[in-house]
Amino acid sequence: MSIKEIKKISESPPTYLGGKARYMWQRVVPILNKQLSVNDLDRTLIESLCVNYQIFRDSYNSIKENGTQYFTENGLIKSNTAVADIDRASKNIKAACDSLGMTPKSRSELLSLVDDEDEEEIDWTSKFGGGG
């Protein structure tokens, strides 16, 4: 099976994705299908991006509601675990975006690979003769 035979990713999100993860899928997959060479092999990576986006948003809402720290019943100050969740989700989102070519840096790296391939073209006619 060649890469061309692998099907594109469905723009309909998987049924098990809900809420903001589902929203992200509907927002990102049409763009990826149109502008980048993504296919069904990238599905898990895109799911990870969407799920981590949901974690990021839910954690942010927790921080908005409860703050970055709170007092326990015993009067101790505790950190809201949503702060660490946002940090992890942000890193996972960035990694997924880098892998999918969704950041300026990753796109420029992909373009430089194409430019390098063009420079490496071999002029077979001059090496072995030929033509007319």
mmCIF file of N, CA and C in Angstrom:
data_model
loop_
_atom_site.group_PDB
_atom_site.id
_atom_site.type_symbol
_atom_site.label_atom_id
_atom_site.label_comp_id
_atom_site.label_asym_id
_atom_site.label_seq_id
_atom_site.Cartn_x
_atom_site.Cartn_y
_atom_site.Cartn_z
ATOM 1 N N MET A 1 0.845 -1.178 0.000
ATOM 2 C CA MET A 1 0.000 0.000 0.000
ATOM 3 C C MET A 1 0.889 1.240 0.000
ATOM 4 N N SER A 2 0.612 2.153 -0.919
ATOM 5 C CA SER A 2 1.387 3.385 -0.984
ATOM 6 C C SER A 2 0.713 4.470 -0.154
ATOM 7 N N ILE A 3 1.459 5.531 0.088
ATOM 8 C CA ILE A 3 0.921 6.653 0.861
ATOM 9 C C ILE A 3 -0.320 7.223 0.170
ATOM 10 N N LYS A 4 -0.316 7.246 -1.154
ATOM 11 C CA LYS A 4 -1.454 7.789 -1.891
ATOM 12 C C LYS A 4 -2.715 6.954 -1.682
ATOM 13 N N GLU A 5 -2.547 5.673 -1.357
ATOM 14 C CA GLU A 5 -3.703 4.800 -1.149
ATOM 15 C C GLU A 5 -4.289 4.909 0.257
ATOM 16 N N ILE A 6 -3.567 5.506 1.163
ATOM 17 C CA ILE A 6 -4.063 5.663 2.534
ATOM 18 C C ILE A 6 -5.068 6.796 2.539
ATOM 19 N N LYS A 7 -6.241 6.539 3.112
ATOM 20 C CA LYS A 7 -7.327 7.507 3.017
ATOM 21 C C LYS A 7 -7.077 8.757 3.863
ATOM 22 N N LYS A 8 -7.699 9.824 3.412
ATOM 23 C CA LYS A 8 -7.662 11.087 4.147
ATOM 24 C C LYS A 8 -8.414 10.921 5.459
ATOM 25 N N ILE A 9 -8.182 11.821 6.361
ATOM 26 C CA ILE A 9 -8.854 11.791 7.650
ATOM 27 C C ILE A 9 -10.262 12.348 7.495
ATOM 28 N N SER A 10 -11.219 11.658 8.081
ATOM 29 C CA SER A 10 -12.608 12.105 8.029
ATOM 30 C C SER A 10 -12.758 13.422 8.778
ATOM 31 N N GLU A 11 -13.517 14.327 8.195
ATOM 32 C CA GLU A 11 -13.760 15.598 8.857
ATOM 33 C C GLU A 11 -14.768 15.457 9.988
ATOM 34 N N SER A 12 -15.469 14.336 10.030
ATOM 35 C CA SER A 12 -16.380 14.065 11.145
ATOM 36 C C SER A 12 -15.562 13.501 12.298
ATOM 37 N N PRO A 13 -15.656 14.101 13.468
ATOM 38 C CA PRO A 13 -14.860 13.617 14.597
ATOM 39 C C PRO A 13 -15.316 12.236 15.052
ATOM 40 N N PRO A 14 -14.408 11.475 15.658
ATOM 41 C CA PRO A 14 -14.815 10.191 16.229
ATOM 42 C C PRO A 14 -15.924 10.408 17.253
ATOM 43 N N THR A 15 -16.811 9.439 17.371
ATOM 44 C CA THR A 15 -17.969 9.595 18.264
ATOM 45 C C THR A 15 -17.560 9.742 19.723
ATOM 46 N N TYR A 16 -16.418 9.193 20.104
ATOM 47 C CA TYR A 16 -16.002 9.264 21.503
ATOM 48 C C TYR A 16 -15.400 10.607 21.875
ATOM 49 N N LEU A 17 -15.125 11.471 20.899
ATOM 50 C CA LEU A 17 -14.655 12.818 21.228
ATOM 51 C C LEU A 17 -15.865 13.697 21.494
ATOM 52 N N GLY A 18 -15.799 14.442 22.559
ATOM 53 C CA GLY A 18 -16.904 15.342 22.885
ATOM 54 C C GLY A 18 -16.386 16.718 23.208
ATOM 55 N N GLY A 19 -17.299 17.626 23.423
ATOM 56 C CA GLY A 19 -16.968 18.965 23.888
ATOM 57 C C GLY A 19 -15.954 19.694 23.029
ATOM 58 N N LYS A 20 -14.973 20.242 23.696
ATOM 59 C CA LYS A 20 -13.969 21.061 23.021
ATOM 60 C C LYS A 20 -13.028 20.229 22.137
ATOM 61 N N ALA A 21 -12.848 18.958 22.479
ATOM 62 C CA ALA A 21 -12.019 18.089 21.637
ATOM 63 C C ALA A 21 -12.713 17.882 20.285
ATOM 64 N N ARG A 22 -14.009 17.693 20.326
ATOM 65 C CA ARG A 22 -14.796 17.530 19.102
ATOM 66 C C ARG A 22 -14.742 18.816 18.261
ATOM 67 N N TYR A 23 -14.895 19.951 18.941
ATOM 68 C CA TYR A 23 -14.810 21.252 18.274
ATOM 69 C C TYR A 23 -13.453 21.407 17.577
ATOM 70 N N MET A 24 -12.379 21.065 18.277
ATOM 71 C CA MET A 24 -11.037 21.214 17.711
ATOM 72 C C MET A 24 -10.871 20.337 16.475
ATOM 73 N N TRP A 25 -11.377 19.103 16.541
ATOM 74 C CA TRP A 25 -11.300 18.199 15.385
ATOM 75 C C TRP A 25 -11.978 18.860 14.178
ATOM 76 N N GLN A 26 -13.174 19.380 14.377
ATOM 77 C CA GLN A 26 -13.936 19.980 13.280
ATOM 78 C C GLN A 26 -13.250 21.239 12.745
ATOM 79 N N ARG A 27 -12.490 21.870 13.578
ATOM 80 C CA ARG A 27 -11.783 23.087 13.175
ATOM 81 C C ARG A 27 -10.488 22.784 12.438
ATOM 82 N N VAL A 28 -9.769 21.776 12.890
ATOM 83 C CA VAL A 28 -8.402 21.546 12.410
ATOM 84 C C VAL A 28 -8.319 20.557 11.237
ATOM 85 N N VAL A 29 -9.114 19.515 11.250
ATOM 86 C CA VAL A 29 -8.981 18.475 10.227
ATOM 87 C C VAL A 29 -9.246 18.993 8.811
ATOM 88 N N PRO A 30 -10.276 19.811 8.582
ATOM 89 C CA PRO A 30 -10.448 20.328 7.215
ATOM 90 C C PRO A 30 -9.232 21.103 6.712
ATOM 91 N N ILE A 31 -8.616 21.870 7.600
ATOM 92 C CA ILE A 31 -7.421 22.635 7.213
ATOM 93 C C ILE A 31 -6.260 21.695 6.926
ATOM 94 N N LEU A 32 -6.066 20.702 7.796
ATOM 95 C CA LEU A 32 -4.972 19.749 7.595
ATOM 96 C C LEU A 32 -5.160 18.970 6.296
ATOM 97 N N ASN A 33 -6.382 18.526 6.039
ATOM 98 C CA ASN A 33 -6.646 17.779 4.805
ATOM 99 C C ASN A 33 -6.381 18.626 3.570
ATOM 100 N N LYS A 34 -6.688 19.908 3.665
ATOM 101 C CA LYS A 34 -6.546 20.797 2.511
ATOM 102 C C LYS A 34 -5.109 21.250 2.294
ATOM 103 N N GLN A 35 -4.410 21.587 3.382
ATOM 104 C CA GLN A 35 -3.116 22.254 3.236
ATOM 105 C C GLN A 35 -1.901 21.373 3.473
ATOM 106 N N LEU A 36 -2.069 20.275 4.207
ATOM 107 C CA LEU A 36 -0.914 19.438 4.530
ATOM 108 C C LEU A 36 -1.185 18.007 4.095
ATOM 109 N N SER A 37 -0.153 17.236 4.006
ATOM 110 C CA SER A 37 -0.280 15.845 3.565
ATOM 111 C C SER A 37 -0.577 14.938 4.738
ATOM 112 N N VAL A 38 -1.732 15.110 5.357
ATOM 113 C CA VAL A 38 -2.100 14.228 6.447
ATOM 114 C C VAL A 38 -3.011 13.141 5.909
ATOM 115 N N ASN A 39 -2.971 12.008 6.569
ATOM 116 C CA ASN A 39 -3.846 10.905 6.182
ATOM 117 C C ASN A 39 -4.185 10.112 7.433
ATOM 118 N N ASP A 40 -4.812 8.990 7.245
ATOM 119 C CA ASP A 40 -5.301 8.212 8.379
ATOM 120 C C ASP A 40 -4.178 7.764 9.324
ATOM 121 N N LEU A 41 -2.937 7.741 8.853
ATOM 122 C CA LEU A 41 -1.817 7.386 9.730
ATOM 123 C C LEU A 41 -1.585 8.448 10.813
ATOM 124 N N ASP A 42 -2.049 9.661 10.560
ATOM 125 C CA ASP A 42 -1.862 10.764 11.501
ATOM 126 C C ASP A 42 -3.015 10.894 12.490
ATOM 127 N N ARG A 43 -3.983 10.024 12.399
ATOM 128 C CA ARG A 43 -5.217 10.123 13.186
ATOM 129 C C ARG A 43 -4.948 10.188 14.695
ATOM 130 N N THR A 44 -4.110 9.318 15.213
ATOM 131 C CA THR A 44 -3.846 9.285 16.653
ATOM 132 C C THR A 44 -3.202 10.578 17.114
ATOM 133 N N LEU A 45 -2.317 11.116 16.319
ATOM 134 C CA LEU A 45 -1.662 12.379 16.656
ATOM 135 C C LEU A 45 -2.679 13.525 16.695
ATOM 136 N N ILE A 46 -3.604 13.526 15.756
ATOM 137 C CA ILE A 46 -4.639 14.559 15.728
ATOM 138 C C ILE A 46 -5.594 14.386 16.908
ATOM 139 N N GLU A 47 -5.921 13.150 17.242
ATOM 140 C CA GLU A 47 -6.753 12.904 18.421
ATOM 141 C C GLU A 47 -6.064 13.434 19.676
ATOM 142 N N SER A 48 -4.771 13.188 19.795
ATOM 143 C CA SER A 48 -4.012 13.678 20.940
ATOM 144 C C SER A 48 -4.062 15.198 21.008
ATOM 145 N N LEU A 49 -3.899 15.844 19.878
ATOM 146 C CA LEU A 49 -3.987 17.303 19.818
ATOM 147 C C LEU A 49 -5.346 17.768 20.342
ATOM 148 N N CYS A 50 -6.406 17.132 19.887
ATOM 149 C CA CYS A 50 -7.759 17.544 20.266
ATOM 150 C C CYS A 50 -8.041 17.291 21.744
ATOM 151 N N VAL A 51 -7.637 16.140 22.239
ATOM 152 C CA VAL A 51 -7.861 15.811 23.656
ATOM 153 C C VAL A 51 -7.060 16.756 24.549
ATOM 154 N N ASN A 52 -5.822 17.032 24.173
ATOM 155 C CA ASN A 52 -5.011 17.950 24.978
ATOM 156 C C ASN A 52 -5.545 19.374 24.930
ATOM 157 N N TYR A 53 -6.169 19.743 23.830
ATOM 158 C CA TYR A 53 -6.817 21.052 23.766
ATOM 159 C C TYR A 53 -7.969 21.110 24.781
ATOM 160 N N GLN A 54 -8.740 20.028 24.867
ATOM 161 C CA GLN A 54 -9.830 19.977 25.847
ATOM 162 C C GLN A 54 -9.282 20.080 27.275
ATOM 163 N N ILE A 55 -8.207 19.341 27.551
ATOM 164 C CA ILE A 55 -7.587 19.404 28.880
ATOM 165 C C ILE A 55 -7.117 20.831 29.178
ATOM 166 N N PHE A 56 -6.496 21.459 28.205
ATOM 167 C CA PHE A 56 -6.017 22.835 28.340
ATOM 168 C C PHE A 56 -7.167 23.774 28.695
ATOM 169 N N ARG A 57 -8.264 23.704 27.941
ATOM 170 C CA ARG A 57 -9.404 24.600 28.172
ATOM 171 C C ARG A 57 -10.099 24.319 29.499
ATOM 172 N N ASP A 58 -10.293 23.042 29.823
ATOM 173 C CA ASP A 58 -10.934 22.686 31.098
ATOM 174 C C ASP A 58 -10.088 23.148 32.279
ATOM 175 N N SER A 59 -8.778 22.986 32.160
ATOM 176 C CA SER A 59 -7.875 23.411 33.227
ATOM 177 C C SER A 59 -7.884 24.925 33.378
ATOM 178 N N TYR A 60 -7.928 25.611 32.268
ATOM 179 C CA TYR A 60 -7.998 27.069 32.321
ATOM 180 C C TYR A 60 -9.282 27.521 33.014
ATOM 181 N N ASN A 61 -10.383 26.861 32.698
ATOM 182 C CA ASN A 61 -11.650 27.202 33.366
ATOM 183 C C ASN A 61 -11.566 26.950 34.868
ATOM 184 N N SER A 62 -10.892 25.881 35.266
ATOM 185 C CA SER A 62 -10.712 25.600 36.690
ATOM 186 C C SER A 62 -9.923 26.711 37.375
ATOM 187 N N ILE A 63 -8.903 27.189 36.707
ATOM 188 C CA ILE A 63 -8.087 28.267 37.268
ATOM 189 C C ILE A 63 -8.893 29.567 37.341
ATOM 190 N N LYS A 64 -9.699 29.831 36.327
ATOM 191 C CA LYS A 64 -10.552 31.028 36.370
ATOM 192 C C LYS A 64 -11.515 30.968 37.549
ATOM 193 N N GLU A 65 -12.072 29.792 37.790
ATOM 194 C CA GLU A 65 -13.056 29.640 38.869
ATOM 195 C C GLU A 65 -12.410 29.574 40.251
ATOM 196 N N ASN A 66 -11.280 28.869 40.364
ATOM 197 C CA ASN A 66 -10.707 28.564 41.679
ATOM 198 C C ASN A 66 -9.373 29.237 41.967
ATOM 199 N N GLY A 67 -8.776 29.858 40.968
ATOM 200 C CA GLY A 67 -7.467 30.474 41.155
ATOM 201 C C GLY A 67 -6.348 29.431 41.022
ATOM 202 N N THR A 68 -5.117 29.904 41.094
ATOM 203 C CA THR A 68 -3.971 29.002 40.976
ATOM 204 C C THR A 68 -3.670 28.307 42.287
ATOM 205 N N GLN A 69 -4.195 28.866 43.385
ATOM 206 C CA GLN A 69 -4.025 28.266 44.712
ATOM 207 C C GLN A 69 -5.351 28.356 45.466
ATOM 208 N N TYR A 70 -5.502 27.494 46.449
ATOM 209 C CA TYR A 70 -6.713 27.531 47.265
ATOM 210 C C TYR A 70 -6.372 27.095 48.688
ATOM 211 N N PHE A 71 -7.265 27.398 49.601
ATOM 212 C CA PHE A 71 -7.096 27.000 51.002
ATOM 213 C C PHE A 71 -7.867 25.707 51.248
ATOM 214 N N THR A 72 -7.225 24.772 51.928
ATOM 215 C CA THR A 72 -7.900 23.535 52.309
ATOM 216 C C THR A 72 -8.756 23.804 53.544
ATOM 217 N N GLU A 73 -9.514 22.796 53.941
ATOM 218 C CA GLU A 73 -10.339 22.916 55.154
ATOM 219 C C GLU A 73 -9.473 23.161 56.391
ATOM 220 N N ASN A 74 -8.225 22.677 56.345
ATOM 221 C CA ASN A 74 -7.296 22.859 57.469
ATOM 222 C C ASN A 74 -6.558 24.195 57.419
ATOM 223 N N GLY A 75 -6.864 25.011 56.407
ATOM 224 C CA GLY A 75 -6.214 26.317 56.303
ATOM 225 C C GLY A 75 -4.889 26.296 55.563
ATOM 226 N N LEU A 76 -4.531 25.155 54.971
ATOM 227 C CA LEU A 76 -3.279 25.069 54.201
ATOM 228 C C LEU A 76 -3.498 25.601 52.783
ATOM 229 N N ILE A 77 -2.461 26.202 52.246
ATOM 230 C CA ILE A 77 -2.517 26.662 50.857
ATOM 231 C C ILE A 77 -2.054 25.518 49.955
ATOM 232 N N LYS A 78 -2.884 25.205 48.971
ATOM 233 C CA LYS A 78 -2.558 24.147 48.003
ATOM 234 C C LYS A 78 -2.564 24.735 46.602
ATOM 235 N N SER A 79 -1.737 24.177 45.755
ATOM 236 C CA SER A 79 -1.737 24.581 44.353
ATOM 237 C C SER A 79 -2.860 23.869 43.616
ATOM 238 N N ASN A 80 -3.476 24.586 42.722
ATOM 239 C CA ASN A 80 -4.488 23.993 41.864
ATOM 240 C C ASN A 80 -3.762 23.105 40.850
ATOM 241 N N THR A 81 -4.120 21.832 40.800
ATOM 242 C CA THR A 81 -3.445 20.898 39.885
ATOM 243 C C THR A 81 -3.685 21.259 38.422
ATOM 244 N N ALA A 82 -4.657 22.115 38.165
ATOM 245 C CA ALA A 82 -4.924 22.542 36.791
ATOM 246 C C ALA A 82 -3.743 23.307 36.200
ATOM 247 N N VAL A 83 -2.949 23.941 37.056
ATOM 248 C CA VAL A 83 -1.765 24.664 36.565
ATOM 249 C C VAL A 83 -0.801 23.687 35.896
ATOM 250 N N ALA A 84 -0.522 22.571 36.540
ATOM 251 C CA ALA A 84 0.362 21.555 35.957
ATOM 252 C C ALA A 84 -0.290 20.914 34.737
ATOM 253 N N ASP A 85 -1.609 20.753 34.781
ATOM 254 C CA ASP A 85 -2.318 20.168 33.640
ATOM 255 C C ASP A 85 -2.195 21.055 32.407
ATOM 256 N N ILE A 86 -2.311 22.370 32.600
ATOM 257 C CA ILE A 86 -2.149 23.302 31.473
ATOM 258 C C ILE A 86 -0.739 23.209 30.911
ATOM 259 N N ASP A 87 0.234 23.123 31.792
ATOM 260 C CA ASP A 87 1.626 23.036 31.345
ATOM 261 C C ASP A 87 1.841 21.788 30.489
ATOM 262 N N ARG A 88 1.376 20.641 30.986
ATOM 263 C CA ARG A 88 1.526 19.386 30.227
ATOM 264 C C ARG A 88 0.758 19.425 28.911
ATOM 265 N N ALA A 89 -0.488 19.896 28.967
ATOM 266 C CA ALA A 89 -1.304 19.948 27.753
ATOM 267 C C ALA A 89 -0.678 20.889 26.721
ATOM 268 N N SER A 90 -0.148 22.014 27.172
ATOM 269 C CA SER A 90 0.507 22.963 26.256
ATOM 270 C C SER A 90 1.687 22.308 25.541
ATOM 271 N N LYS A 91 2.488 21.580 26.292
ATOM 272 C CA LYS A 91 3.643 20.897 25.697
ATOM 273 C C LYS A 91 3.189 19.824 24.708
ATOM 274 N N ASN A 92 2.143 19.095 25.057
ATOM 275 C CA ASN A 92 1.627 18.058 24.156
ATOM 276 C C ASN A 92 1.025 18.671 22.895
ATOM 277 N N ILE A 93 0.338 19.790 23.044
ATOM 278 C CA ILE A 93 -0.235 20.481 21.884
ATOM 279 C C ILE A 93 0.883 20.958 20.968
ATOM 280 N N LYS A 94 1.907 21.558 21.536
ATOM 281 C CA LYS A 94 3.026 22.045 20.722
ATOM 282 C C LYS A 94 3.713 20.893 19.992
ATOM 283 N N ALA A 95 3.928 19.784 20.693
ATOM 284 C CA ALA A 95 4.581 18.629 20.063
ATOM 285 C C ALA A 95 3.737 18.090 18.910
ATOM 286 N N ALA A 96 2.432 17.984 19.116
ATOM 287 C CA ALA A 96 1.552 17.490 18.053
ATOM 288 C C ALA A 96 1.553 18.455 16.873
ATOM 289 N N CYS A 97 1.475 19.755 17.158
ATOM 290 C CA CYS A 97 1.492 20.748 16.083
ATOM 291 C C CYS A 97 2.806 20.712 15.319
ATOM 292 N N ASP A 98 3.914 20.569 16.025
ATOM 293 C CA ASP A 98 5.217 20.447 15.354
ATOM 294 C C ASP A 98 5.245 19.224 14.449
ATOM 295 N N SER A 99 4.772 18.103 14.963
ATOM 296 C CA SER A 99 4.790 16.859 14.192
ATOM 297 C C SER A 99 3.902 16.924 12.964
ATOM 298 N N LEU A 100 2.820 17.668 13.055
ATOM 299 C CA LEU A 100 1.877 17.769 11.939
ATOM 300 C C LEU A 100 2.215 18.902 10.970
ATOM 301 N N GLY A 101 3.269 19.660 11.262
ATOM 302 C CA GLY A 101 3.660 20.756 10.380
ATOM 303 C C GLY A 101 2.786 21.987 10.551
ATOM 304 N N MET A 102 2.261 22.186 11.760
ATOM 305 C CA MET A 102 1.320 23.274 12.003
ATOM 306 C C MET A 102 1.961 24.501 12.641
ATOM 307 N N THR A 103 3.263 24.511 12.806
ATOM 308 C CA THR A 103 3.926 25.680 13.370
ATOM 309 C C THR A 103 4.813 26.306 12.296
ATOM 310 N N PRO A 104 5.083 27.592 12.397
ATOM 311 C CA PRO A 104 5.958 28.221 11.401
ATOM 312 C C PRO A 104 7.307 27.508 11.280
ATOM 313 N N LYS A 105 7.880 27.118 12.417
ATOM 314 C CA LYS A 105 9.183 26.456 12.388
ATOM 315 C C LYS A 105 9.098 25.114 11.666
ATOM 316 N N SER A 106 8.086 24.309 11.990
ATOM 317 C CA SER A 106 7.994 22.990 11.357
ATOM 318 C C SER A 106 7.698 23.121 9.866
ATOM 319 N N ARG A 107 6.901 24.129 9.477
ATOM 320 C CA ARG A 107 6.636 24.328 8.049
ATOM 321 C C ARG A 107 7.905 24.747 7.318
ATOM 322 N N SER A 108 8.713 25.618 7.936
ATOM 323 C CA SER A 108 9.950 26.039 7.274
ATOM 324 C C SER A 108 10.921 24.870 7.149
ATOM 325 N N GLU A 109 10.932 23.984 8.156
ATOM 326 C CA GLU A 109 11.786 22.794 8.066
ATOM 327 C C GLU A 109 11.319 21.883 6.932
ATOM 328 N N LEU A 110 10.008 21.724 6.775
ATOM 329 C CA LEU A 110 9.483 20.910 5.678
ATOM 330 C C LEU A 110 9.843 21.535 4.335
ATOM 331 N N LEU A 111 9.730 22.859 4.233
ATOM 332 C CA LEU A 111 10.068 23.537 2.986
ATOM 333 C C LEU A 111 11.553 23.408 2.675
ATOM 334 N N SER A 112 12.401 23.450 3.699
ATOM 335 C CA SER A 112 13.834 23.325 3.446
ATOM 336 C C SER A 112 14.171 21.917 2.962
ATOM 337 N N LEU A 113 13.424 20.913 3.408
ATOM 338 C CA LEU A 113 13.633 19.557 2.906
ATOM 339 C C LEU A 113 13.322 19.486 1.415
ATOM 340 N N VAL A 114 12.259 20.155 1.000
ATOM 341 C CA VAL A 114 11.896 20.185 -0.415
ATOM 342 C C VAL A 114 12.970 20.904 -1.199
ATOM 343 N N ASP A 115 13.470 22.043 -0.679
ATOM 344 C CA ASP A 115 14.530 22.785 -1.362
ATOM 345 C C ASP A 115 15.793 21.942 -1.479
ATOM 346 N N ASP A 116 16.142 21.199 -0.405
ATOM 347 C CA ASP A 116 17.325 20.343 -0.441
ATOM 348 C C ASP A 116 17.189 19.271 -1.504
ATOM 349 N N GLU A 117 16.005 18.694 -1.636
ATOM 350 C CA GLU A 117 15.794 17.666 -2.659
ATOM 351 C C GLU A 117 15.973 18.256 -4.046
ATOM 352 N N ASP A 118 15.503 19.485 -4.266
ATOM 353 C CA ASP A 118 15.661 20.135 -5.562
ATOM 354 C C ASP A 118 17.133 20.350 -5.883
ATOM 355 N N GLU A 119 17.920 20.736 -4.882
ATOM 356 C CA GLU A 119 19.347 20.986 -5.097
ATOM 357 C C GLU A 119 20.099 19.690 -5.389
ATOM 358 N N GLU A 120 19.568 18.579 -4.874
ATOM 359 C CA GLU A 120 20.253 17.306 -5.049
ATOM 360 C C GLU A 120 19.903 16.601 -6.351
ATOM 361 N N GLU A 121 19.055 17.234 -7.186
ATOM 362 C CA GLU A 121 18.723 16.602 -8.456
ATOM 363 C C GLU A 121 19.989 16.405 -9.272
ATOM 364 N N ILE A 122 20.065 15.277 -9.867
ATOM 365 C CA ILE A 122 21.261 14.926 -10.636
ATOM 366 C C ILE A 122 20.952 15.112 -12.120
ATOM 367 N N ASP A 123 21.873 15.720 -12.816
ATOM 368 C CA ASP A 123 21.730 15.887 -14.249
ATOM 369 C C ASP A 123 22.291 14.639 -14.925
ATOM 370 N N TRP A 124 21.415 13.666 -15.116
ATOM 371 C CA TRP A 124 21.831 12.360 -15.669
ATOM 372 C C TRP A 124 22.340 12.508 -17.098
ATOM 373 N N THR A 125 21.834 13.455 -17.836
ATOM 374 C CA THR A 125 22.270 13.643 -19.216
ATOM 375 C C THR A 125 23.738 14.026 -19.269
ATOM 376 N N SER A 126 24.168 14.937 -18.401
ATOM 377 C CA SER A 126 25.565 15.351 -18.441
ATOM 378 C C SER A 126 26.483 14.263 -17.886
ATOM 379 N N LYS A 127 25.979 13.422 -16.970
ATOM 380 C CA LYS A 127 26.805 12.364 -16.407
ATOM 381 C C LYS A 127 27.018 11.219 -17.393
ATOM 382 N N PHE A 128 25.951 10.859 -18.125
ATOM 383 C CA PHE A 128 26.032 9.675 -18.978
ATOM 384 C C PHE A 128 25.832 9.986 -20.457
ATOM 385 N N GLY A 129 25.718 11.237 -20.769
ATOM 386 C CA GLY A 129 25.474 11.580 -22.159
ATOM 387 C C GLY A 129 24.012 11.327 -22.484
ATOM 388 N N GLY A 130 23.650 11.647 -23.644
ATOM 389 C CA GLY A 130 22.274 11.392 -24.022
ATOM 390 C C GLY A 130 21.727 12.551 -24.780
ATOM 391 N N GLY A 131 20.488 12.480 -24.946
ATOM 392 C CA GLY A 131 19.829 13.516 -25.707
ATOM 393 C C GLY A 131 19.993 13.234 -27.196
ATOM 394 N N GLY A 132 19.649 14.159 -27.999
ATOM 395 C CA GLY A 132 19.595 14.156 -29.400
ATOM 396 C C GLY A 132 20.373 13.306 -30.211
#
